[in-house]
Structure formats: structure tokens, C-alpha cells
Tab-separated table of C-alpha atoms in Angstrom:
chain	number	residue	atom	x	y	z
X	1	MET	CA	0.273	-0.093	0.090
X	2	VAL	CA	1.281	3.431	-1.414
X	3	GLU	CA	1.372	5.474	2.373
X	4	VAL	CA	0.363	9.244	1.402
X	5	GLU	CA	1.170	12.527	3.920
X	6	SER	CA	-1.632	14.478	5.015
X	7	GLY	CA	-2.106	17.569	3.848
X	8	SER	CA	1.477	16.685	1.908
X	9	GLN	CA	3.757	19.557	0.115
X	10	GLY	CA	5.321	18.115	-2.550
X	11	ARG	CA	4.936	19.076	-6.193
X	12	LYS	CA	2.329	22.266	-7.189
X	13	LEU	CA	-1.164	21.718	-8.715
X	14	ARG	CA	-2.492	23.695	-11.732
X	15	PHE	CA	-6.566	23.699	-11.119
X	16	VAL	CA	-8.989	24.565	-13.337
X	17	ILE	CA	-11.921	24.832	-11.667
X	18	ILE	CA	-15.539	24.852	-13.921
X	19	GLY	CA	-18.247	26.290	-11.678
X	20	ALA	CA	-18.692	29.293	-9.593
X	21	GLY	CA	-21.156	28.234	-7.263
X	22	MET	CA	-20.887	27.062	-3.658
X	23	ALA	CA	-18.232	23.766	-4.195
X	24	GLY	CA	-16.687	26.224	-6.864
X	25	VAL	CA	-15.584	28.217	-4.512
X	26	LEU	CA	-15.066	26.325	-1.813
X	27	ALA	CA	-12.175	24.470	-4.092
X	28	GLY	CA	-10.862	27.790	-4.491
X	29	ILE	CA	-10.323	28.230	-1.453
X	30	LYS	CA	-8.852	24.436	-0.500
X	31	CYS	CA	-6.821	25.415	-3.645
X	32	LYS	CA	-5.319	29.412	-2.692
X	33	GLU	CA	-5.325	27.104	1.103
X	34	ARG	CA	-2.268	25.441	-0.576
X	35	GLY	CA	-0.594	27.945	-2.393
X	36	GLU	CA	-1.429	25.620	-5.753
X	37	GLU	CA	-2.713	28.484	-9.143
X	38	PHE	CA	-5.849	27.784	-10.169
X	39	THR	CA	-8.516	29.430	-12.589
X	40	ILE	CA	-12.089	29.242	-12.265
X	41	TYR	CA	-14.726	29.499	-15.354
X	42	GLU	CA	-18.459	30.797	-14.322
X	43	LYS	CA	-20.228	30.265	-17.532
X	44	GLY	CA	-22.770	33.315	-15.342
X	45	ASP	CA	-21.999	36.379	-14.770
X	46	LYS	CA	-21.675	36.989	-10.640
X	47	VAL	CA	-20.649	33.630	-8.040
X	48	GLY	CA	-23.502	31.193	-6.636
X	49	GLY	CA	-24.329	28.398	-9.185
X	50	THR	CA	-27.846	27.671	-8.507
X	51	TRP	CA	-28.584	30.877	-5.452
X	52	ARG	CA	-27.249	33.203	-8.906
X	53	GLU	CA	-29.858	31.134	-11.103
X	54	ASN	CA	-32.979	30.907	-9.095
X	55	HIS	CA	-34.563	34.289	-7.818
X	56	TYR	CA	-38.091	33.586	-7.957
X	57	PRO	CA	-40.070	34.836	-5.326
X	58	GLY	CA	-40.038	32.485	-2.226
X	59	LEU	CA	-36.522	31.310	-2.881
X	60	ALA	CA	-35.207	29.979	0.224
X	61	CYS	CA	-33.523	27.113	1.605
X	62	ASP	CA	-34.779	24.099	2.989
X	63	THR	CA	-31.140	23.510	4.986
X	64	PRO	CA	-30.947	25.391	7.726
X	65	ALA	CA	-28.885	28.707	7.045
X	66	HIS	CA	-26.104	27.802	9.403
X	67	THR	CA	-25.400	23.953	8.683
X	68	TYR	CA	-25.418	25.382	4.787
X	69	SER	CA	-22.626	27.677	5.185
X	70	TYR	CA	-18.669	26.155	5.255
X	71	SER	CA	-17.835	24.774	8.319
X	72	PHE	CA	-14.308	27.257	8.357
X	73	ALA	CA	-16.499	30.015	7.864
X	74	HIS	CA	-20.011	30.865	9.848
X	75	ASN	CA	-22.199	33.544	9.226
X	76	PRO	CA	-23.562	34.988	12.665
X	77	ASP	CA	-25.759	36.811	10.502
X	78	TRP	CA	-27.979	34.971	8.677
X	79	SER	CA	-31.661	35.944	9.029
X	80	SER	CA	-33.704	32.477	9.797
X	81	TYR	CA	-33.206	29.835	10.531
X	82	PHE	CA	-33.966	28.530	6.351
X	83	ALA	CA	-31.898	31.166	5.169
X	84	PRO	CA	-33.882	33.083	1.530
X	85	GLY	CA	-32.068	32.515	-1.633
X	86	PRO	CA	-30.182	36.108	-1.688
X	87	GLU	CA	-28.743	36.190	1.204
X	88	ILE	CA	-27.416	32.946	0.804
X	89	ARG	CA	-25.279	33.770	-3.151
X	90	GLU	CA	-24.530	36.423	-0.900
X	91	TYR	CA	-22.481	34.900	1.644
X	92	PHE	CA	-20.620	32.716	-1.272
X	93	GLN	CA	-19.259	36.241	-2.504
X	94	ALA	CA	-18.799	37.028	0.437
X	95	MET	CA	-16.529	33.704	0.791
X	96	ALA	CA	-14.762	34.503	-2.664
X	97	ASP	CA	-13.905	38.008	-1.494
X	98	ARG	CA	-12.668	37.350	1.990
X	99	TYR	CA	-10.831	34.183	1.543
X	100	GLY	CA	-8.946	35.806	-2.283
X	101	VAL	CA	-10.697	33.410	-4.592
X	102	SER	CA	-13.407	35.977	-6.490
X	103	GLU	CA	-9.545	37.752	-8.441
X	104	HIS	CA	-9.141	33.920	-9.842
X	105	ILE	CA	-12.904	33.437	-11.910
X	106	VAL	CA	-13.246	33.971	-15.579
X	107	PHE	CA	-16.874	35.153	-15.502
X	108	ASN	CA	-19.144	34.569	-18.445
X	109	ALA	CA	-16.796	32.331	-19.537
X	110	GLU	CA	-18.254	28.638	-20.439
X	111	ILE	CA	-15.714	26.112	-21.097
X	112	ALA	CA	-16.666	24.123	-24.699
X	113	GLU	CA	-14.264	20.654	-24.538
X	114	CYS	CA	-11.421	19.474	-21.929
X	115	ARG	CA	-9.208	17.346	-23.181
X	116	TRP	CA	-6.539	14.690	-21.792
X	117	GLN	CA	-3.253	14.950	-23.977
X	118	GLU	CA	0.044	14.580	-22.954
X	119	GLY	CA	-0.411	14.104	-19.112
X	120	ARG	CA	-2.637	17.383	-19.017
X	121	TRP	CA	-6.010	18.636	-19.550
X	122	HIS	CA	-6.895	21.310	-22.479
X	123	ILE	CA	-9.490	23.195	-21.387
X	124	ARG	CA	-11.398	25.422	-24.205
X	125	THR	CA	-14.921	27.810	-23.366
X	126	LYS	CA	-16.839	28.396	-26.292
X	127	ASP	CA	-15.663	32.325	-26.904
X	128	GLY	CA	-12.358	30.344	-27.541
X	129	ARG	CA	-9.927	31.084	-25.162
X	130	SER	CA	-7.573	28.575	-23.127
X	131	ASP	CA	-5.819	26.626	-20.628
X	132	VAL	CA	-3.467	23.906	-19.332
X	133	ALA	CA	-4.567	22.447	-16.080
X	134	ASP	CA	-2.682	18.743	-14.323
X	135	VAL	CA	-6.221	18.219	-12.746
X	136	ILE	CA	-9.718	19.261	-13.271
X	137	VAL	CA	-12.844	20.030	-10.749
X	138	ALA	CA	-16.227	19.995	-11.905
X	139	ALA	CA	-18.009	21.832	-9.898
X	140	THR	CA	-20.897	22.470	-11.855
X	141	GLY	CA	-23.584	21.548	-9.907
X	142	VAL	CA	-26.205	19.263	-10.303
X	143	LEU	CA	-30.046	20.983	-11.337
X	144	HIS	CA	-28.634	24.525	-14.137
X	145	HIS	CA	-30.453	22.966	-16.837
X	146	PRO	CA	-34.151	23.791	-16.692
X	147	LYS	CA	-36.940	20.915	-17.536
X	148	ILE	CA	-39.313	22.918	-20.228
X	149	ALA	CA	-42.221	21.226	-20.175
X	150	ASP	CA	-43.389	19.955	-23.263
X	151	ILE	CA	-47.270	21.492	-23.203
X	152	PRO	CA	-47.876	21.494	-26.843
X	153	GLY	CA	-49.214	24.832	-27.413
X	154	LEU	CA	-46.939	26.781	-24.960
X	155	ASN	CA	-45.051	29.387	-27.685
X	156	SER	CA	-48.891	30.274	-28.347
X	157	PHE	CA	-49.615	31.820	-24.785
X	158	ALA	CA	-50.145	35.425	-25.407
X	159	GLY	CA	-48.857	36.605	-21.933
X	160	PRO	CA	-45.406	36.078	-20.370
X	161	TYR	CA	-44.261	32.576	-19.026
X	162	PHE	CA	-41.086	31.530	-18.094
X	163	HIS	CA	-39.806	28.575	-15.661
X	164	SER	CA	-38.320	29.676	-12.136
X	165	ALA	CA	-34.689	29.759	-12.759
X	166	ARG	CA	-34.822	32.563	-15.660
X	167	TRP	CA	-37.940	34.534	-13.675
X	168	ASP	CA	-38.564	37.387	-15.368
X	169	HIS	CA	-39.748	40.375	-12.102
X	170	SER	CA	-40.018	43.024	-14.732
X	171	VAL	CA	-43.170	41.260	-15.529
X	172	GLU	CA	-46.275	42.174	-13.108
X	173	ILE	CA	-47.103	39.529	-10.387
X	174	ASP	CA	-49.933	41.377	-8.220
X	175	GLY	CA	-54.111	41.532	-9.300
X	176	LYS	CA	-52.991	39.021	-11.870
X	177	LYS	CA	-54.460	35.419	-13.209
X	178	ILE	CA	-50.734	33.079	-12.524
X	179	GLY	CA	-50.422	29.112	-13.001
X	180	VAL	CA	-48.097	27.300	-11.600
X	181	ILE	CA	-47.076	24.021	-12.848
X	182	GLY	CA	-44.903	22.118	-10.503
X	183	THR	CA	-44.948	20.336	-7.361
X	184	GLY	CA	-41.941	20.498	-6.063
X	185	SER	CA	-40.214	22.577	-3.714
X	186	THR	CA	-39.534	25.064	-6.192
X	187	GLY	CA	-43.696	24.976	-6.891
X	188	VAL	CA	-44.442	24.774	-3.585
X	189	GLN	CA	-42.433	28.023	-2.340
X	190	ILE	CA	-44.252	29.749	-5.440
X	191	VAL	CA	-47.193	28.930	-4.458
X	192	SER	CA	-47.210	30.277	-1.080
X	193	ALA	CA	-45.030	33.746	-1.656
X	194	LEU	CA	-48.228	34.753	-4.494
X	195	CYS	CA	-51.505	33.577	-3.571
X	196	LYS	CA	-52.108	36.732	-1.127
X	197	ARG	CA	-50.094	38.826	-4.576
X	198	ALA	CA	-52.490	37.167	-6.651
X	199	GLY	CA	-55.651	38.172	-8.719
X	200	LYS	CA	-56.462	33.856	-9.518
X	201	LEU	CA	-53.404	31.342	-8.923
X	202	VAL	CA	-54.023	28.314	-10.011
X	203	HIS	CA	-51.052	25.341	-9.455
X	204	PHE	CA	-51.327	22.800	-11.553
X	205	GLN	CA	-50.939	19.230	-9.665
X	206	ARG	CA	-49.631	16.284	-12.027
X	207	SER	CA	-49.504	14.654	-8.563
X	208	PRO	CA	-49.128	16.280	-5.199
X	209	GLN	CA	-46.421	16.063	-2.442
X	210	TRP	CA	-46.289	15.259	1.347
X	211	ILE	CA	-45.267	18.276	3.068
X	212	MET	CA	-42.973	17.390	5.705
X	213	PRO	CA	-44.273	20.967	7.911
X	214	SER	CA	-41.363	23.494	9.602
X	215	THR	CA	-41.138	27.000	10.995
X	216	ASN	CA	-38.284	29.525	10.292
X	217	PRO	CA	-37.742	31.983	13.208
X	218	PRO	CA	-36.151	35.186	12.528
X	219	TYR	CA	-32.995	35.604	13.940
X	220	SER	CA	-33.158	38.501	16.372
X	221	GLU	CA	-30.352	41.684	16.442
X	222	ALA	CA	-29.704	40.644	19.962
X	223	GLN	CA	-28.982	36.517	18.652
X	224	ARG	CA	-26.851	37.554	15.617
X	225	ALA	CA	-24.162	39.966	17.802
X	226	ALA	CA	-24.141	36.714	20.315
X	227	PHE	CA	-22.487	34.725	17.370
X	228	ARG	CA	-20.428	37.131	16.419
X	229	ALA	CA	-19.390	37.656	19.730
X	230	ASP	CA	-18.909	34.373	20.418
X	231	PRO	CA	-18.555	31.101	16.713
X	232	THR	CA	-18.543	28.618	19.656
X	233	LEU	CA	-22.534	29.309	19.668
X	234	ILE	CA	-22.290	28.857	15.316
X	235	ASP	CA	-21.546	25.450	16.467
X	236	ALA	CA	-24.375	24.321	18.776
X	237	GLU	CA	-26.546	25.569	16.166
X	238	ARG	CA	-24.804	23.023	13.788
X	239	ASN	CA	-24.973	20.273	16.476
X	240	ALA	CA	-27.584	20.796	17.540
X	241	PRO	CA	-29.010	17.052	19.186
X	242	GLU	CA	-32.514	17.683	18.077
X	243	ALA	CA	-30.644	18.697	14.817
X	244	LEU	CA	-28.528	15.610	14.069
X	245	ALA	CA	-31.766	13.854	15.759
X	246	ARG	CA	-33.478	14.960	12.538
X	247	ARG	CA	-30.377	14.205	10.589
X	248	ALA	CA	-30.458	10.816	11.767
X	249	ARG	CA	-33.988	10.488	11.507
X	250	PHE	CA	-34.557	11.312	8.124
X	251	THR	CA	-31.040	9.104	6.686
X	252	ALA	CA	-32.460	5.707	8.253
X	253	ALA	CA	-36.030	6.482	6.569
X	254	ILE	CA	-34.401	7.050	2.775
X	255	ILE	CA	-31.798	4.157	2.741
X	256	ASP	CA	-34.796	1.729	4.337
X	257	LYS	CA	-38.381	1.791	3.033
X	258	ASP	CA	-39.193	-0.697	5.643
X	259	SER	CA	-37.490	1.562	8.369
X	260	PRO	CA	-39.149	2.447	11.602
X	261	GLU	CA	-37.493	6.354	11.101
X	262	LEU	CA	-39.176	5.679	8.144
X	263	ALA	CA	-42.822	5.707	10.097
X	264	GLU	CA	-43.159	7.824	11.743
X	265	ILE	CA	-42.060	10.712	9.189
X	266	GLU	CA	-45.146	9.461	7.235
X	267	ALA	CA	-47.343	9.524	10.725
X	268	ILE	CA	-45.626	13.604	10.983
X	269	VAL	CA	-46.745	14.656	6.672
X	270	ALA	CA	-49.415	12.829	6.812
X	271	LYS	CA	-50.918	14.528	10.545
X	272	ASN	CA	-48.990	17.461	9.171
X	273	LEU	CA	-52.051	17.794	6.114
X	274	GLN	CA	-54.982	16.059	8.402
X	275	ASP	CA	-54.520	19.304	10.597
X	276	SER	CA	-53.986	21.728	7.867
X	277	VAL	CA	-56.760	20.921	5.681
X	278	ALA	CA	-60.387	21.636	6.689
X	279	ASP	CA	-61.810	20.736	3.280
X	280	PRO	CA	-62.280	17.207	2.866
X	281	ALA	CA	-62.190	17.613	-0.672
X	282	LEU	CA	-59.265	19.678	-1.440
X	283	ARG	CA	-57.496	17.242	2.166
X	284	ALA	CA	-57.492	14.512	-0.531
X	285	LYS	CA	-56.426	16.298	-3.493
X	286	LEU	CA	-53.568	17.092	-1.767
X	287	THR	CA	-53.300	13.154	-0.045
X	288	PRO	CA	-50.557	11.069	-2.143
X	289	ASN	CA	-50.568	8.568	-3.676
X	290	TYR	CA	-47.423	7.624	-2.236
X	291	ARG	CA	-44.555	7.062	0.390
X	292	ALA	CA	-43.306	10.066	2.353
X	293	ALA	CA	-40.010	10.813	1.253
X	294	CYS	CA	-40.223	9.064	-2.447
X	295	LYS	CA	-39.877	12.188	-4.103
X	296	ARG	CA	-37.689	14.685	-2.324
X	297	MET	CA	-39.296	15.954	0.848
X	298	VAL	CA	-40.900	19.243	0.502
X	299	PHE	CA	-40.415	21.766	3.819
X	300	SER	CA	-42.506	23.971	4.334
X	301	GLY	CA	-44.505	25.900	7.609
X	302	ASP	CA	-47.331	28.282	5.058
X	303	TYR	CA	-47.923	25.565	2.031
X	304	TYR	CA	-51.507	24.168	2.915
X	305	ARG	CA	-52.571	27.626	4.081
X	306	SER	CA	-51.918	29.013	0.795
X	307	VAL	CA	-53.368	26.634	-1.167
X	308	GLN	CA	-56.648	27.431	1.329
X	309	GLU	CA	-56.537	31.169	0.187
X	310	SER	CA	-59.836	32.203	-2.212
X	311	THR	CA	-57.519	33.310	-4.505
X	312	VAL	CA	-55.886	29.579	-4.803
X	313	TYR	CA	-56.752	26.788	-7.504
X	314	ILE	CA	-55.388	23.282	-7.307
X	315	GLU	CA	-56.404	21.715	-10.539
X	316	THR	CA	-55.296	18.064	-10.356
X	317	GLY	CA	-56.344	17.343	-14.114
X	318	ALA	CA	-54.424	16.900	-16.857
X	319	ILE	CA	-53.271	19.701	-18.818
X	320	ASP	CA	-54.145	19.297	-22.759
X	321	HIS	CA	-52.277	22.554	-24.672
X	322	VAL	CA	-52.211	26.336	-23.829
X	323	GLU	CA	-54.336	28.816	-25.167
X	324	PRO	CA	-53.235	31.781	-26.304
X	325	SER	CA	-54.888	33.439	-23.194
X	326	GLY	CA	-54.499	30.893	-20.672
X	327	ILE	CA	-54.792	26.147	-20.597
X	328	ARG	CA	-57.428	23.837	-21.356
X	329	MET	CA	-57.368	20.927	-19.692
X	330	LYS	CA	-58.573	17.561	-21.051
X	331	ASP	CA	-61.067	17.485	-19.203
X	332	GLY	CA	-62.304	20.849	-20.618
X	333	THR	CA	-62.419	22.781	-18.638
X	334	PHE	CA	-59.777	26.169	-19.257
X	335	HIS	CA	-58.905	29.276	-16.878
X	336	GLU	CA	-57.736	32.303	-17.901
X	337	LEU	CA	-53.759	32.760	-17.199
X	338	ASP	CA	-51.929	36.859	-17.912
X	339	VAL	CA	-48.891	34.822	-16.438
X	340	ILE	CA	-47.533	31.278	-16.337
X	341	ALA	CA	-44.723	30.085	-14.023
X	342	LEU	CA	-43.858	26.415	-15.259
X	343	ALA	CA	-41.838	25.756	-12.285
X	344	THR	CA	-40.948	21.833	-13.667
X	345	GLY	CA	-37.166	21.522	-12.377
X	346	PHE	CA	-34.293	21.005	-14.778
X	347	HIS	CA	-32.168	18.282	-16.485
X	348	ALA	CA	-30.478	15.845	-13.276
X	349	ASP	CA	-28.219	13.668	-15.208
X	350	ARG	CA	-26.840	16.578	-17.258
X	351	PHE	CA	-23.395	17.301	-14.966
X	352	VAL	CA	-20.832	18.542	-16.769
X	353	ARG	CA	-22.508	18.035	-19.921
X	354	PRO	CA	-23.656	19.866	-22.434
X	355	MET	CA	-19.409	19.654	-22.597
X	356	THR	CA	-16.863	17.663	-24.038
X	357	VAL	CA	-14.984	15.423	-21.949
X	358	ILE	CA	-12.427	13.305	-23.215
X	359	GLY	CA	-10.305	11.099	-21.054
X	360	GLU	CA	-7.360	8.241	-21.737
X	361	ASN	CA	-7.041	7.258	-25.480
X	362	GLY	CA	-9.774	9.870	-26.193
X	363	GLU	CA	-12.602	7.961	-24.178
X	364	ASP	CA	-15.865	10.976	-24.948
X	365	LEU	CA	-17.435	10.704	-21.628
X	366	SER	CA	-20.378	11.775	-23.480
X	367	ASP	CA	-20.335	8.000	-24.570
X	368	PHE	CA	-19.279	6.413	-20.686
X	369	TRP	CA	-22.251	7.753	-19.820
X	370	SER	CA	-24.033	7.243	-22.534
X	371	GLU	CA	-26.233	4.947	-19.962
X	372	ARG	CA	-26.300	6.872	-17.166
X	373	PRO	CA	-24.059	9.064	-15.639
X	374	ARG	CA	-21.904	7.104	-13.830
X	375	ALA	CA	-18.142	8.339	-10.606
X	376	TYR	CA	-17.317	6.107	-8.587
X	377	PHE	CA	-18.161	6.626	-4.718
X	378	ALA	CA	-19.568	10.060	-6.694
X	379	VAL	CA	-16.016	11.572	-7.484
X	380	THR	CA	-13.813	9.660	-10.064
X	381	VAL	CA	-14.855	8.501	-13.092
X	382	PRO	CA	-12.118	5.134	-14.538
X	383	HIS	CA	-10.443	6.424	-18.148
X	384	PHE	CA	-10.616	10.649	-16.993
X	385	PRO	CA	-7.537	10.759	-15.099
X	386	ASN	CA	-7.704	13.725	-12.214
X	387	PHE	CA	-11.012	14.773	-12.677
X	388	PHE	CA	-13.317	15.380	-9.572
X	389	LEU	CA	-16.591	15.548	-9.232
X	390	LEU	CA	-17.855	17.647	-6.545
X	391	ASN	CA	-21.853	16.902	-5.762
X	392	GLY	CA	-22.038	14.002	-9.195
X	393	PRO	CA	-23.456	12.152	-9.969
X	394	THR	CA	-24.501	8.307	-6.769
X	395	GLY	CA	-23.621	11.190	-4.560
X	396	PRO	CA	-25.904	11.823	-1.492
X	397	VAL	CA	-28.370	15.120	-2.955
X	398	GLY	CA	-30.738	15.615	-1.232
X	399	ASN	CA	-29.899	13.007	2.265
X	400	PHE	CA	-27.046	15.962	3.257
X	401	SER	CA	-26.229	19.417	3.454
X	402	LEU	CA	-24.239	19.854	0.291
X	403	THR	CA	-22.306	21.982	1.608
X	404	ASP	CA	-20.963	19.266	4.111
X	405	ILE	CA	-20.692	16.691	0.736
X	406	ALA	CA	-18.708	19.200	-1.242
X	407	GLU	CA	-16.172	19.351	2.603
X	408	ARG	CA	-16.228	15.532	2.492
X	409	GLN	CA	-15.694	15.367	-1.438
X	410	TRP	CA	-12.426	18.193	-1.289
X	411	GLU	CA	-10.977	16.129	1.097
X	412	TYR	CA	-11.173	12.587	-0.669
X	413	SER	CA	-9.898	13.977	-3.787
X	414	ASP	CA	-6.799	16.130	-1.359
X	415	GLN	CA	-5.856	12.763	-0.361
X	416	LEU	CA	-6.289	11.059	-3.329
X	417	LEU	CA	-4.285	13.993	-5.342
X	418	ASN	CA	-1.154	13.755	-2.370
X	419	LEU	CA	-0.806	10.772	-4.231
X	420	VAL	CA	0.650	13.029	-7.294
X	421	ARG	CA	1.879	15.430	-5.680
X	422	GLU	CA	4.470	13.140	-4.105
X	423	GLY	CA	5.917	12.851	-7.683
X	424	LYS	CA	4.393	8.426	-7.383
X	425	ALA	CA	2.237	9.971	-10.161
X	426	GLN	CA	1.633	12.400	-12.869
X	427	ALA	CA	-2.525	11.499	-12.818
X	428	ILE	CA	-4.636	9.160	-11.304
X	429	ALA	CA	-8.304	7.935	-11.949
X	430	PRO	CA	-10.244	4.637	-10.301
X	431	SER	CA	-10.154	0.932	-12.090
X	432	MET	CA	-13.237	0.117	-14.011
X	433	GLU	CA	-13.646	-3.134	-11.467
X	434	ALA	CA	-13.836	-0.402	-9.128
X	435	LEU	CA	-16.403	1.708	-10.272
X	436	LEU	CA	-18.534	-1.577	-11.569
X	437	ASP	CA	-18.131	-3.099	-8.176
X	438	TYR	CA	-19.522	-0.217	-6.916
X	439	GLU	CA	-21.995	0.524	-9.243
X	440	THR	CA	-23.528	-3.157	-8.521
X	441	ARG	CA	-23.383	-2.002	-4.939
X	442	ARG	CA	-25.872	0.586	-5.383
X	443	LYS	CA	-27.892	-0.587	-7.495
X	444	ALA	CA	-28.987	-3.125	-4.867
X	445	ALA	CA	-28.881	-1.011	-1.682
X	446	ALA	CA	-30.575	2.073	-3.766
X	447	MET	CA	-33.483	-0.523	-4.976
X	448	ASN	CA	-34.745	-0.824	-0.933
X	449	THR	CA	-34.758	3.640	-0.489
X	450	VAL	CA	-38.028	5.168	-0.072
X	451	PHE	CA	-36.980	6.149	-3.932
X	452	ALA	CA	-37.277	3.131	-4.704
X	453	SER	CA	-41.057	2.434	-3.415
X	454	GLY	CA	-43.079	3.960	-6.120
X	455	CYS	CA	-43.380	7.033	-7.055
X	456	SER	CA	-41.901	8.937	-10.518
X	457	SER	CA	-39.258	11.788	-9.395
X	458	TRP	CA	-35.353	12.574	-10.825
X	459	TYR	CA	-33.397	11.071	-9.169
X	460	LEU	CA	-34.646	7.608	-10.956
X	461	ASP	CA	-32.436	6.473	-13.977
X	462	SER	CA	-33.733	5.442	-17.228
X	463	GLU	CA	-34.160	1.822	-15.635
X	464	GLY	CA	-35.763	2.574	-12.403
X	465	VAL	CA	-32.226	2.479	-10.597
X	466	PRO	CA	-32.625	5.777	-8.195
X	467	GLN	CA	-29.444	7.628	-8.987
X	468	VAL	CA	-28.574	7.386	-5.093
X	469	TRP	CA	-26.155	7.582	-1.968
X	470	PRO	CA	-27.727	4.582	-0.424
X	471	TRP	CA	-26.304	4.153	2.424
X	472	SER	CA	-25.952	5.566	6.327
X	473	TYR	CA	-24.098	9.136	6.811
X	474	PRO	CA	-21.295	7.435	9.458
X	475	TYR	CA	-20.784	4.982	6.343
X	476	PHE	CA	-19.946	8.232	3.721
X	477	LEU	CA	-17.796	9.978	6.804
X	478	ASP	CA	-16.205	6.778	6.494
X	479	VAL	CA	-15.544	6.093	2.109
X	480	MET	CA	-13.882	9.907	2.441
X	481	ALA	CA	-11.941	10.144	5.042
X	482	ASN	CA	-10.565	6.893	3.632
X	483	PRO	CA	-10.268	6.216	0.841
X	484	ARG	CA	-9.175	3.348	-1.001
X	485	PHE	CA	-5.999	3.824	-2.480
X	486	GLU	CA	-5.791	-0.313	-4.177
X	487	ASP	CA	-8.861	0.741	-6.084
X	488	TYR	CA	-7.086	3.080	-7.994
X	489	GLN	CA	-4.309	3.912	-10.967
X	490	LEU	CA	-1.236	5.571	-10.908
X	491	ILE	CA	-0.667	6.718	-14.498
X	492	GLY	CA	3.028	8.033	-15.854
X	493	ALA	CA	4.598	6.607	-11.874
X	494	ALA	CA	7.873	5.537	-11.519
X	495	ASP	CA	9.643	2.174	-11.402
X	496	ASP	CA	12.940	2.214	-8.799
X	497	ASP	CA	14.770	3.123	-11.415
X	498	GLY	CA	13.090	6.066	-11.539
X	499	ASP	CA	10.975	4.726	-15.041
X	500	ASP	CA	7.986	5.598	-16.243
X	501	GLU	CA	5.218	3.045	-16.558
X	502	LYS	CA	2.221	3.597	-17.941
X	503	LYS	CA	-0.085	2.337	-15.530
X	504	SER	CA	0.109	0.801	-12.214
X	505	SER	CA	-1.502	0.353	-9.161
X	506	ALA	CA	-2.622	2.617	-5.879
X	507	ALA	CA	-1.602	-0.266	-4.005
X	508	GLY	CA	1.352	-1.643	-5.791
């Protein structure tokens, strides 16, 4: 087994980081700490990732704000327990500025191609810029390619219509007749935000959601002052026993659909619906026919109250087509509308695509992912040396805090790269055997998760297998902290005589 020293300070590597969202800024901070050269290429015009892309009314995070922050950079000034979207974007901008990352970001620079040639990555942007790096960190996120619903006649609509991630704030909302299509967290937040502003609001519901009750208490100025004076209070907030217990319960519930923890969650959401909606007909409309958490759990303290406003109508029928003045249902019902908001989600299987990524021997990542996106423990890909994904395919998206996931995945990647820094290899990539073994175990476990209990969701691949991390949080921590170096191949490794070997096992 090759021994790897923690915090190795050998060869300095050059990084290209793709994306200036939460994970990309994190990667930049970590490169800065090491004194390694890096550039972040960002397709947008500012920092923030999904918090830049999304700015619809009611946008907020469903992970507690202090938990969604970097572990090493607390923010004492969150306004509430669940932070609104603009505050989150401002936090990541502030972190990029504080840690000297902003000066390394190239904005409005979408990557067209990454190609592995002669032991390094050669990068080309869509506007013709080029770069060369030892390492690529793909921090492109999961939910950033909007999925526009394929509704006949949509383009004929005479009023404004837009995806939730392309919200047009120039459009007048107050007093208007608004249609919201989609019932995930985004749709729920939009309806809750607009129910009292709209003259009429129709929520088009293909399938209802189970709603986990939640409250969002504001932090008082006295609380924020206390956080500023004593950061250990923030650690206590992040690690409060009740918060840790909720996370443990939720994790146990989703990875085992027969668990008592899932039964407990189902009882909570069923009671929330029963207690919150008085009208039995409306309650029936809002009752899902699948198990709680089969779709991504929605947290809301006001959705059920919002849909009982006199201005709101829940439409459970199937849309037939859009007409210039509204939406016609298959049963003939017509909803006259001024504005249509499409809360129809994202293409969750894109990840780094549509950029072209060419690895060893001309391997195209799109071809490698033709069946489904695959990455060893969600981070690395065979035949793509020194290529690391943060929040990549089959990671714990929807399980744990994304900032925590990205930090752990960085630590995992950093340990692997120590082999390169120490001159034990020019590059590193997992073996195909390791990936296949991981995928076999992961798919078997995934079919026992609640995501496979009988609903349609963006978690499922084309074969109905959940593209998720199907194991516990402690196992995730252990895997990220202790890479299996024997599952990796060293590329350009040197033998005892100093001659280059094409490839060897990291366990050699």
C-alpha cells in the first residue's frame, strides 16, 4: 500500500475549476490555502451557482442556514433559520472575496471542451480562450439545466411565461391571473409567496407532495450579536442534538423503506395534512398516492395555509394544451391566465454536460455516461485522470447538506492528489473494476431506498434505479476520510529505476 502523508507539500498542481457556485468557491478556497495555482471558469456573470440562477419569489433553502455554511466560515448574520436565496448567494460571494478567490474567477466563460493530452488537461471555452491544467474539478452542480415542460401550444401563449430559474421580475404579478406548473419545493415556495399577491392563482398539480411541517423563525439582532461574539454558539446551532437526531432519522428513513424512522415521518406528514386542511375535498386533492420521501421531501410551514386562500385553486387534471389566453385541460376546463410560471425542474442527469470531456485514449464522457452518469463514490471516473466531481452522480444529493458533502468530497480528492504531489504518479484515476463493483453494490442498495418505493421522480434513471447514495451518513464520512487507494491506478508512475510506467495500481 502506498502511504500518503496528510497535507503533502510536494509538487504544486495547477487546477481548473468549473463553476463558481458553492462547491467551486470551496475548491478555490482550498487551492488558495495550499498555494496552488488555479482558475475558476464560470458560465454566468457572478458567483452563486443555483443561487444565482434561481431568484423566483419565495426562494429559500430547505437546509438550516448555519448548516448550509462552510464549516470553516460561519456566518453570524443569517436573518432566519432557513435563509432566503439572495442571502445565500451573497454569503458565497462574500466567501469568495474574503478568501481571495474572486480574483481567480473568469466570468461569462462557458467551457466547451476539456481534453486529456500528454498528461495534462487542455481546456477550451466557447468564446475561444484556452488553458492547461494538471487537475480539473467539476463543480458544475446538479440542477442548472432547466427542464421546460413539453406542453402543446406553450409558445402560443400571449402573456409572459418562463421557467422558475429564469424568472422575469419585470412582469407584473400583483392582481394577475397566474398559473404555476410543478409541485416540487420550487412550486410550493412560489405558490406560498404569490397566493396573496395574485388575483387568481392556479397550481397545476400532476401529483401532490407530502409536506413536512417546518417553521422559519427569524434570528433577532441579539442572537446575531451573540453569534458574532461567540462562534461556538454557531457550532452549537449546527450540532444541536435535536438537529442531529432529525438528520439521523431522515437518513435512516430514506435508505430503508421498511424502517420505523420512515413510518414515523409518514405519520408526521399525514398528521400535518389532516390538521392543516379542513376541507375534505381539498385534502383529498393534496393526498399523495406514494410514500413520504419517495420524491424529494418538501418542507413548508405555509403551503397548506396558502392553498386555502380564496384566490388559489388546485388543478389536479391533465393539461391538454396552452391557448393564447390560458390553459385548456383534457376534460375541457379552461383556466384564463395572464402569466405562466414553469416550476418544472431541471435535467438532473446532465452534470458537466453539454461540455465535451475527452479522457484517456479518446474516451468521451458522454459515451461513458450513455447508459447513466457514473462516478466511483460519486467523485472520480475511470479513464478520466485527475478529474474530480463535487456533488457528482450518485452522491448524497437530497440526503445531507450539500456544503458538507462538497467539503468531504474535497478532502477525499485531496488525499488522492497527494500521490501526484509526492511524485508517485503524474495522474490518478479509479479502475473500471472498482467502479463496476461500486455500481453493483450501490444499485442493489438503492432499490431498498424509499426512492424506489413506487413514484416517479428526478432521482430515477431510465431503468427506474435511484441515482442516489443509498447508505448511511457515517459510511459516507468513513469512505470520504479513507480512500481505498488500492482501487486507483497511478498513471505515469515511476519505477525504482526512475523509468516511467504507463500505469500501476496505487496498492503496488
